[in-house]
XYZ file of C-alpha atoms in Angstrom:
560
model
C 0.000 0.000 0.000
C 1.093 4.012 -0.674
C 0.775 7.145 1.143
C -0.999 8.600 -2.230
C -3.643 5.147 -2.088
C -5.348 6.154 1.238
C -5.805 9.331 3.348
C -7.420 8.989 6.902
C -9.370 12.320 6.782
C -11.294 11.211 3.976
C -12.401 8.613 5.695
C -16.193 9.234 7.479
C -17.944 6.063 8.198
C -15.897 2.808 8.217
C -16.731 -1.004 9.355
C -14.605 -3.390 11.024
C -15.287 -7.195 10.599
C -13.727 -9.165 13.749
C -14.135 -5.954 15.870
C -14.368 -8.042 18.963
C -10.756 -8.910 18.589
C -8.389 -7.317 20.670
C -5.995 -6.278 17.797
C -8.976 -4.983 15.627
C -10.787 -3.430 18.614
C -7.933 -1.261 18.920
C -8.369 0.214 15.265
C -12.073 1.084 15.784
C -11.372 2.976 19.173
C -8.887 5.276 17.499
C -11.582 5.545 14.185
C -13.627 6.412 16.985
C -11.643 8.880 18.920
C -10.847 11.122 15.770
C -14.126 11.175 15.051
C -14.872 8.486 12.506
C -18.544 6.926 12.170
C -17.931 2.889 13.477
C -19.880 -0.040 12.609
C -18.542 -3.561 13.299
C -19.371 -7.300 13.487
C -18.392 -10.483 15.208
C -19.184 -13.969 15.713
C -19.535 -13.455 19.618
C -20.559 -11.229 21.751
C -18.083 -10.397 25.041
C -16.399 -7.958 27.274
C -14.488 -6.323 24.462
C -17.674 -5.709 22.028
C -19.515 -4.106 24.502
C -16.872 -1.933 25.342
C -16.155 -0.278 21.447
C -20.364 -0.080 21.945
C -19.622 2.006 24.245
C -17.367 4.476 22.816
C -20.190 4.686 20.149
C -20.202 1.831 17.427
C -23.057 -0.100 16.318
C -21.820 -4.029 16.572
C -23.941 -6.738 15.053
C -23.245 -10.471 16.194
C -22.813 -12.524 13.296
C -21.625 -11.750 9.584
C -24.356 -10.141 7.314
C -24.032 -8.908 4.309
C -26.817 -6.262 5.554
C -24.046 -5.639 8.482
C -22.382 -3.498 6.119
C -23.971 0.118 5.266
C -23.580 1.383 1.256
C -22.540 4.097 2.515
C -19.138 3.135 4.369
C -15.909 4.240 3.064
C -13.688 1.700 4.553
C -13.730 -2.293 5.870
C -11.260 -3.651 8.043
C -10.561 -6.752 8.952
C -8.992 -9.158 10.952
C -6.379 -11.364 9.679
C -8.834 -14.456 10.789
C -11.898 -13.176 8.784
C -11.677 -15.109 5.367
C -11.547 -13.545 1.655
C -15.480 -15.051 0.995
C -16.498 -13.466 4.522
C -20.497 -12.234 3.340
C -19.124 -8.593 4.718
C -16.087 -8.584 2.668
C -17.451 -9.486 -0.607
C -20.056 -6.966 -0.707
C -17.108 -4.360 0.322
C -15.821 -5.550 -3.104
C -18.848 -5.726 -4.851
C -19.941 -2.139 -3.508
C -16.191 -0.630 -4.298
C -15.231 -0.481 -0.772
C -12.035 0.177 0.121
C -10.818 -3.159 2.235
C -7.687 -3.204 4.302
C -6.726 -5.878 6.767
C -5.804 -4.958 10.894
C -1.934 -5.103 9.721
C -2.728 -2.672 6.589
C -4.583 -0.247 8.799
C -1.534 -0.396 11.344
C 0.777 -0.452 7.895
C -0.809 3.291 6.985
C -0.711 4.126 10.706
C 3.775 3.530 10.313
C 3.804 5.869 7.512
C 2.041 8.458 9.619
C 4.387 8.323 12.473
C 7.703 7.708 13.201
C 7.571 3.497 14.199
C 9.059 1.388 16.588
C 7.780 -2.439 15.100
C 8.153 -4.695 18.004
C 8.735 -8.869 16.571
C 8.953 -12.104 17.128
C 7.387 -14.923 18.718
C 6.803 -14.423 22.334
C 6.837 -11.353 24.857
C 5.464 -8.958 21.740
C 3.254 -7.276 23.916
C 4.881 -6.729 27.285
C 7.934 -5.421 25.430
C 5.507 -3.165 23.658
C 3.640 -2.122 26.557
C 7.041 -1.969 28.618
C 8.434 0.459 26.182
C 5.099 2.317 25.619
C 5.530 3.106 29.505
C 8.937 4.795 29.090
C 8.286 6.197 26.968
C 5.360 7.908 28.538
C 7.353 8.757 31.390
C 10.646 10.130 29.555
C 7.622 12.747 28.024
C 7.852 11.514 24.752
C 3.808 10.863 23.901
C 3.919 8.123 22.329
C 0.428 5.994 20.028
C 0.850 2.640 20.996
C -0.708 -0.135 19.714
C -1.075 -3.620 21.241
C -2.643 -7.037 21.462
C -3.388 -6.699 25.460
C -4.720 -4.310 27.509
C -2.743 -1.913 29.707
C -3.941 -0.742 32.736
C -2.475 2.509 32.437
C -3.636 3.145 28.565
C -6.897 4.925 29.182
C -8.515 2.832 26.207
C -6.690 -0.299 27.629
C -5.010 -1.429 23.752
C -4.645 1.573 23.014
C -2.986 5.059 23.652
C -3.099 7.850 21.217
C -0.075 10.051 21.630
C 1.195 13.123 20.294
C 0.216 13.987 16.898
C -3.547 12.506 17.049
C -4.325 15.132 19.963
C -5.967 17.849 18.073
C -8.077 15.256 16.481
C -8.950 13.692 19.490
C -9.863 17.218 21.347
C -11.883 17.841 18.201
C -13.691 14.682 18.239
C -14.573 14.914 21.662
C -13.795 17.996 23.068
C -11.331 16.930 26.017
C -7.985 14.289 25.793
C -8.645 11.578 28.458
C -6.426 12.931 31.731
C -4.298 9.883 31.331
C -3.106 11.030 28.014
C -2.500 14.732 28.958
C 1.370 15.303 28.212
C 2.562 18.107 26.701
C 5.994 19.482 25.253
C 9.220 18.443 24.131
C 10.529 14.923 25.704
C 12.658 15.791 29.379
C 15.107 13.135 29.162
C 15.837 12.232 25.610
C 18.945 14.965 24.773
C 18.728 15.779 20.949
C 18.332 12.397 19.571
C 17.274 12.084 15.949
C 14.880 9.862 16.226
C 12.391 11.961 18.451
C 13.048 15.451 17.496
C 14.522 15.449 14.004
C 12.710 14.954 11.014
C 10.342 17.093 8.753
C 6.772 16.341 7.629
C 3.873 14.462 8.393
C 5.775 11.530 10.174
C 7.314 13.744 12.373
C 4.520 16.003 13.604
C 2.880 12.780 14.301
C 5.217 11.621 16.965
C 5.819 8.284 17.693
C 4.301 5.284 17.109
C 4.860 2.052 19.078
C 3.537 -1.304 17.545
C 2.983 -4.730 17.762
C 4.295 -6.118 14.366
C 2.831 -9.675 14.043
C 4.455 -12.717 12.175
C 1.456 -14.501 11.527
C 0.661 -13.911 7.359
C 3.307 -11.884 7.195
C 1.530 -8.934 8.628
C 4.832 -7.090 10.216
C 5.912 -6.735 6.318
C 2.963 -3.838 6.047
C 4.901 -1.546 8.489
C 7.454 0.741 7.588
C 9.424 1.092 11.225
C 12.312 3.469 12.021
C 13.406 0.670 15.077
C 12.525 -2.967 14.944
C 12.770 -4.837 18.191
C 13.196 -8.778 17.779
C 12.402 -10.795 20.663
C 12.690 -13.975 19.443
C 12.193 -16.350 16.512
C 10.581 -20.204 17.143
C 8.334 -22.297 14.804
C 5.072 -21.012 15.224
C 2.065 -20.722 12.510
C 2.859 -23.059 10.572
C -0.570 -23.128 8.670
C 0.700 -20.157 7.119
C 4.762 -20.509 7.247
C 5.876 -24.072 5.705
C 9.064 -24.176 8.751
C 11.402 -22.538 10.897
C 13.564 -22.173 7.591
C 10.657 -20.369 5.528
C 10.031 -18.268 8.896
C 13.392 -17.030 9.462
C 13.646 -16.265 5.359
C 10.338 -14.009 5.939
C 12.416 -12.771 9.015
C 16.029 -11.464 7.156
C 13.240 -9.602 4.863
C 11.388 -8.131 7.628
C 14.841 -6.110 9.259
C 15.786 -5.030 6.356
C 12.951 -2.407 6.051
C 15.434 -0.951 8.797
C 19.000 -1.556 7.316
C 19.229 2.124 5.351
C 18.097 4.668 8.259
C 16.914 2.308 10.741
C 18.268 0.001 13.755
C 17.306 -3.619 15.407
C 17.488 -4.093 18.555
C 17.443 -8.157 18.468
C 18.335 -10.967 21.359
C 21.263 -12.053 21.015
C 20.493 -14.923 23.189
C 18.332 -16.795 20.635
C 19.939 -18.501 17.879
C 17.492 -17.891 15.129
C 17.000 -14.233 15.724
C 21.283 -13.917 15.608
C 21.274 -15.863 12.174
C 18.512 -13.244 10.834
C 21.128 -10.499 11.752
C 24.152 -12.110 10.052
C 24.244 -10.092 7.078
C 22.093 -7.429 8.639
C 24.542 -3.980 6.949
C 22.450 -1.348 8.872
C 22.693 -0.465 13.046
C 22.027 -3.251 15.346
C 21.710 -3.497 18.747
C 22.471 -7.050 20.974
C 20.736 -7.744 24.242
C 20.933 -10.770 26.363
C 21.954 -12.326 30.281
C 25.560 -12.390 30.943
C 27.099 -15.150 29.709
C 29.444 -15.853 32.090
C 26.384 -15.964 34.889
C 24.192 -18.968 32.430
C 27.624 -21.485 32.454
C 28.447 -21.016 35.831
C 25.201 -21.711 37.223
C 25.022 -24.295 34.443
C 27.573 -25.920 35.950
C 25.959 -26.983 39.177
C 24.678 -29.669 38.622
C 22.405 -32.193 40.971
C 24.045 -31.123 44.072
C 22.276 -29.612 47.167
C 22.009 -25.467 47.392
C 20.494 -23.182 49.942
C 16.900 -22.784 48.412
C 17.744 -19.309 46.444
C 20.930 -20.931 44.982
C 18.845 -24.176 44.065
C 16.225 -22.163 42.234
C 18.353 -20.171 40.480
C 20.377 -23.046 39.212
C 16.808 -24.423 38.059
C 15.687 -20.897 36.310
C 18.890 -21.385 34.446
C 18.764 -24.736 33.445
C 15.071 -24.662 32.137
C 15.077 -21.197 30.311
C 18.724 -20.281 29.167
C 20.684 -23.466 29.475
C 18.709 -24.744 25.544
C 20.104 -20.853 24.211
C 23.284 -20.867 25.078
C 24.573 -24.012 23.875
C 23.240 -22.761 20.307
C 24.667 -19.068 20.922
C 28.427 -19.709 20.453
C 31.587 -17.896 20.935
C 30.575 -14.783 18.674
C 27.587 -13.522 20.973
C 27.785 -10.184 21.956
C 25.513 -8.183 23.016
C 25.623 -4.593 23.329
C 23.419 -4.509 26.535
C 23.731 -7.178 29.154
C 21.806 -8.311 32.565
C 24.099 -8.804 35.667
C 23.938 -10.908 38.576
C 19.984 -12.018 38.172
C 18.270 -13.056 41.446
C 14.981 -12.968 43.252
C 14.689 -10.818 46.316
C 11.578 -10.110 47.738
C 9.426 -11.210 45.455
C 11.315 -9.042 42.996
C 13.489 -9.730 40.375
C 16.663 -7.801 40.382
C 19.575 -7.625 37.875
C 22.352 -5.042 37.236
C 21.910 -3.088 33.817
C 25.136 -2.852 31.442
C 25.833 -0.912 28.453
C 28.818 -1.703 26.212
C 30.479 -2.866 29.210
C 29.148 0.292 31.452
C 27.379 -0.440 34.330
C 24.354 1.398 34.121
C 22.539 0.414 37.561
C 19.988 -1.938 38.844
C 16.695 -3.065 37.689
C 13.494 -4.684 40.246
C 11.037 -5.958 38.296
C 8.016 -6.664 39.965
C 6.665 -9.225 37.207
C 8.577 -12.819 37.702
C 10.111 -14.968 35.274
C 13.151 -14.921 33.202
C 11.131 -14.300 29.543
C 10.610 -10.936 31.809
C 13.970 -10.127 32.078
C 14.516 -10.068 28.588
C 11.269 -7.792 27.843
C 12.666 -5.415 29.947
C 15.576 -5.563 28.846
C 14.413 -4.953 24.752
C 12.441 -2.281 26.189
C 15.385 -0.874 27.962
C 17.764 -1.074 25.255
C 15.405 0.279 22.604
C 14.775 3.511 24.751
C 18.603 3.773 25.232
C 19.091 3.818 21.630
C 16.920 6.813 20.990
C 18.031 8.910 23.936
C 15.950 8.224 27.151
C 18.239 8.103 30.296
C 18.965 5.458 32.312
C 17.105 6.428 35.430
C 13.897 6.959 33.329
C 13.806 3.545 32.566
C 14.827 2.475 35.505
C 12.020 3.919 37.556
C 9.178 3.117 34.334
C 10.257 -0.375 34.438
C 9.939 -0.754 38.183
C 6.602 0.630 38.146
C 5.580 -2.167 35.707
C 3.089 -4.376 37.216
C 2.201 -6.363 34.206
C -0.409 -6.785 31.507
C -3.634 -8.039 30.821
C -3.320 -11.908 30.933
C 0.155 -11.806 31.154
C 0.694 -13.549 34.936
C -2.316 -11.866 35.806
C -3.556 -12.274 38.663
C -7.236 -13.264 38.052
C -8.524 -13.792 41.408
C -8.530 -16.904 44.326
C -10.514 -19.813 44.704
C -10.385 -21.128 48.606
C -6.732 -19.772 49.544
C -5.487 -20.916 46.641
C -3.893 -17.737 43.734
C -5.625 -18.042 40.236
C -3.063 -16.734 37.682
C -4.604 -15.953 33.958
C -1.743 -16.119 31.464
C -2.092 -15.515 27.214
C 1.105 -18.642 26.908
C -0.202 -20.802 24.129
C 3.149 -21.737 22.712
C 5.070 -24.159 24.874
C 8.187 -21.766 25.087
C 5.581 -19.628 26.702
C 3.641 -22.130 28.532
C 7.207 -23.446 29.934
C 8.239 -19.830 30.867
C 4.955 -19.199 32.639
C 4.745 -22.466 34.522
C 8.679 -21.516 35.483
C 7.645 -17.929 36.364
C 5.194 -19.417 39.307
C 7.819 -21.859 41.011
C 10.543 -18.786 40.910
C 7.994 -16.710 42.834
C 5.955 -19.398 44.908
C 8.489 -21.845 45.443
C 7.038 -23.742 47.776
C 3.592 -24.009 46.439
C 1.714 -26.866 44.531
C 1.404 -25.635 40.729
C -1.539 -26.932 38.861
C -1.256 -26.349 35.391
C -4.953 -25.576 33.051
C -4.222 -25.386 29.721
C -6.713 -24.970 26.546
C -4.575 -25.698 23.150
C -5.555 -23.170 20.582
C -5.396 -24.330 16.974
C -5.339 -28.162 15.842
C -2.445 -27.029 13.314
C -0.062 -25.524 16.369
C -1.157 -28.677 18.473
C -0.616 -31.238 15.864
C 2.840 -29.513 14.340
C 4.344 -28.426 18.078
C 2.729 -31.630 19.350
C 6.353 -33.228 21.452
C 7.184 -29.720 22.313
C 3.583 -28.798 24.247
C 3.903 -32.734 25.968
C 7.149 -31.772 27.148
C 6.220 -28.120 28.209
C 4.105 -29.114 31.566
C 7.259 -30.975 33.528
C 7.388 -28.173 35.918
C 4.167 -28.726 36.647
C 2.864 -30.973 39.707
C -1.282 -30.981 38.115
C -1.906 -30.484 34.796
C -5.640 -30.293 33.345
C -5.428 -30.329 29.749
C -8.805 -29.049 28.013
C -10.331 -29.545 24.153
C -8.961 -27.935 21.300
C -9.767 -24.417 20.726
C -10.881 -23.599 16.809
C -9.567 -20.646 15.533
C -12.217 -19.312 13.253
C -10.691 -19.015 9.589
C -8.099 -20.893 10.601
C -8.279 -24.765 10.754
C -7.898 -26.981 7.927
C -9.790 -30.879 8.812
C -6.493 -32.647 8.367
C -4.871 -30.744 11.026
C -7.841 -32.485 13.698
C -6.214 -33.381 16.747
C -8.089 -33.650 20.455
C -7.339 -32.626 23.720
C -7.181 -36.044 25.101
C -4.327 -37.069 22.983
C -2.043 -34.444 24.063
C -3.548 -35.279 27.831
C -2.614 -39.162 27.236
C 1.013 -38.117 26.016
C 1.582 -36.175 28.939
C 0.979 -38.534 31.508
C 2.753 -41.272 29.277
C 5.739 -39.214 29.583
C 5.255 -38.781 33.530
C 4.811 -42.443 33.972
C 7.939 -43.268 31.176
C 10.524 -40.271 32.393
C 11.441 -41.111 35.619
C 14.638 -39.631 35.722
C 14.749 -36.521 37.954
C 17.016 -35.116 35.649
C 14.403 -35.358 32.948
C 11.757 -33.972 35.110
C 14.430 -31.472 36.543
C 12.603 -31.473 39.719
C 12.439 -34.228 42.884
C 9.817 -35.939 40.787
C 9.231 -39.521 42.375
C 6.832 -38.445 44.476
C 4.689 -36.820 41.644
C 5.277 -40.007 39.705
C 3.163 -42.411 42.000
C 0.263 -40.803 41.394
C 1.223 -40.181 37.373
C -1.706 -41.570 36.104
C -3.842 -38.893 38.359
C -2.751 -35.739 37.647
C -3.130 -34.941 34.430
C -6.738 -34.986 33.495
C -8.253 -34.087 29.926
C -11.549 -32.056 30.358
C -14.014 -31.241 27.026
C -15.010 -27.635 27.765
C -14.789 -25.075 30.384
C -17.831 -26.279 32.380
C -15.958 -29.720 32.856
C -12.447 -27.861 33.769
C -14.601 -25.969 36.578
C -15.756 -28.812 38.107
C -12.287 -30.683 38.180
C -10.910 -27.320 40.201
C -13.199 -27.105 42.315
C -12.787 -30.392 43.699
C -8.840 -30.096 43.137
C -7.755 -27.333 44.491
C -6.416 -26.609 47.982
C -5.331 -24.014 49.808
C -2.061 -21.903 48.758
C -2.096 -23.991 45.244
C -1.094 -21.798 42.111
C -3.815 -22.102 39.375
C -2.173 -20.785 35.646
C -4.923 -20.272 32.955
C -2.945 -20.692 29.891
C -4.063 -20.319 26.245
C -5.083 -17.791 23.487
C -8.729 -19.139 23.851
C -11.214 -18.276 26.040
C -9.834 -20.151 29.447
C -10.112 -16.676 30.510
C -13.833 -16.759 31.007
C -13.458 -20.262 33.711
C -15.038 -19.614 36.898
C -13.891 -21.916 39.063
């Protein structure tokens, strides 16, 4: 798409097909809050519908061709919604201009100055992470996000510098949370923020989410790309790892001429997309010298902070660096990582400067390098240290990101968005760093037969850490599953107890496992829908256990 091909302020009434989405939800509230007419549609009704009805669209439940008015000027939709969607073919037949969610945020780069952020997990707390020091160092940034924030006064979204006027137009006031004014504080004279000419520039800048899945980061046009990682993932769209890291080396490139990554050096694939990279790029990982050391501990006894340490290690970063290599260097580097007080605290470095210390208040070790992406991103375009410092530590987390859902008869319910097992792995890891001494039962709803069927071995192997696993139906991805890709629940619930009952090797399990083992055929249980799931808690559960929702489904509607 071209700047010339599509002007926003021509734009009076438009429709948004998917709208209950939390990525295309985001689009309609900004249509909305520069004054654009919004009518939308979805297969469901839920929490986020009724919120864009709020802000003043018209949502219809179900696809209708007589969903979509004559008189619109523009349909978006989400990646999910299919080319012979009712809506979308009258759009065509009726000459209506139709963009996809990553097209909308495509025309939305060109507008602004962009920071894409990539890859295949921690997308959007690195976005959200960055979005808040941003807002602190004064900068005003749009950000744009697949979770909510509970900061953002429109939750996915936050409409920065640039979009004000249109927003005071609209509707007379900016929300109060959005009310900053002037030049950035803390950012010196950097480039990136003040310099510039044009429409981009007057428009501030814009913070993003760029997805992998179709492709869909290839529509923006960012200044800074921020790769957090690279795994197998999609793979009804990408054909392997090999196709996704070619997609990958095309995707930084759209920052080699004026631009900069800011990748993890940690993970293999993203450092092979970078070889070859000729533009500005900027390395971030855990010191190396900390991941063989502990590495090298072994099966021996530890004081309890030592032990779990060692184990944080040997679960996350032990698989990266024995792919990393001698040539890994990144340009910013966490110290010294430890939990203290229910905090997790590392020392910052900076091409070998010591920059100070970090507490993060969210656990896990995926966490650490978030923050750190965020922190060397802001670094790169001028924000001081002790702005990101004190942003960071004042970042309690996202929505269903380790949330915090609620409790169930003493016992924590945690909602978490993990539907890869990198992710689910990670989160189930995240709980026994912070509760180490609690019983972890493990609720997980696969979403998409393709991911289950494809990452099948990696998802049975992803629940070791946990001591009770309930392991629910499939969830189907509207516009998304192919027949042949059919897989159930209870298979992946049968090869996860056959590997409890078959690994009985502590070192396999990486915990004291025996004890877990006697009772192998009892805790993991398959359950067909969220009704069934509810009833297994309920009569599970004890006091001071640590429930984890996990998936991109709807587990995060269980009531226990």
């Amino acid at each position: 798409m071209h700047e010339d091909l599509f002007n926003i302020s021509k734009i009076k009434k438009a429709h948004l097909i998917g709208i209950g989405g939390i990525a295309v939800s985001a689009d309609a509230k900004f249509l909305i809050g520069i004054g654009k007419i919004v009518t939308g549609s979805d297969m469901h009704d839920s929490e986020i519908v009724r919120e864009v009805e709020k802000k003043g669209a018209k949502i219809f439940i179900g696809h209708k061709a007589s969903n979509l008015d004559e008189d619109a000027d523009l349909v978006i939709y989400s990646p999910a919604v299919p080319f012979n969607n009712v809506e979308r073919e009258k759009a065509r037949k009726s000459g209506i201009r139709e963009m996809s969610h990553t097209e909308f945020l495509g025309y939305l780069s060109r507008e602004m100055k962009t920071i894409a952020v990539s890859g295949t997990n921690g997308k959007s707390t690195t976005t959200a992470m960055l979005g808040l020091i941003l807002e602190k160092a004064g900068v005003d940034p749009t950000v744009i996000l697949g979770s909510r924030v509970p900061w953002f006064a429109e939750g996915n979204l936050r409409a920065g510098a640039g979009w004000r006027d249109r927003y005071k137009l609209a509707h007379g006031k900016v929300p109060l949370r959005q009310r900053r004014t002037g030049v950035p504080q803390y950012c010196g004279t950097t480039s990136f923020i003040k310099g510039g000419k044009g429409i981009r520039a007057q428009n501030g800048i814009f913070v993003v989410e760029g997805c992998e899945y179709k492709a869909g980061m290839m529509e923006l046009n960012p200044e800074m790309i921020i790769l957090t990682n690279i795994e197998e993932d999609h793979l009804d769209y990408y054909k392997d790892l090999k196709d996704i890291k070619r997609v990958f080396k095309k995707y930084v490139k759209k920052a080699e001429k004026s631009g900069s990554v800011v990748y993890n050096a940690d993970d293999k694939n993203s450092a092979e997309v970078m070889k070859g990279y000729a533009g500005k790029k900027v390395g971030y990982g855990v010191e190396k010298e900390l991941k063989i050391k502990n590495q090298e501990l072994g099966n021996k006894k530890f004081p309890p902070e030592a032990d779990l340490l060692q184990r944080r290690i040997s679960l996350w970063l032990k698989p990266l660096a024995e792919e990393i290599g001698e040539k890994r260097s990144p340009n910013v580097i966490a110290k010294d990582i430890r939990i203290k007080n229910k905090r997790q605290c590392f020392e910052v470095c900076q091409n070998g400067k010591k920059l100070g210390e970090i507490k993060l208040r969210v656990p896990g070790v995926f966490n650490v390098y978030n923050a750190l992406a965020a922190a060397a991103a802001a670094l790169e375009i001028g924000v001081e240290f002790k702005i990101i410092k004190k942003a960071l530590e004042k970042f309690k987390g996202i929505w269903r990101r380790f949330e915090i859902a609620g409790d169930y008869n003493g016992a924590v319910i945690i909602s978490d968005y993990a539907h890869h097992p990198t992710a689910i792995r990670g989160t189930i890891n995240a709980a026994r760093e912070f509760y180490p001494k609690r019983r972890i039962i493990a609720v997980f709803q696969p979403h998409s037969h393709n991911r289950t069927r494809k990452l099948f071995n990696e998802f049975v192997e992803s629940f070791d850490e946990a001591d009770f696993v309930v392991l629910q139906e499939v969830y189907d991805v509207e516009g998304r599953e192919n027949k042949n890709d059919k897989i159930s629940g209870r298979e992946l619930a049968d090869a996860v107890r056959q590997r409890r009952i078959s690994c009985r090797d502590e070192a396999c399990l990486r915990r004291q496992a025996l004890p877990r083992l006697r009772r192998a055929t009892e805790d993991v249980i398959y359950a067909k829908d969220l009704k069934e799931t509810g009833k297994i808690l309920r009569k599970e559960i004890k006091k001071n256990d640590i429930v984890l929702l996990m998936g991109a489904g709807d587990i995060f509607k269980l009531k226990v």
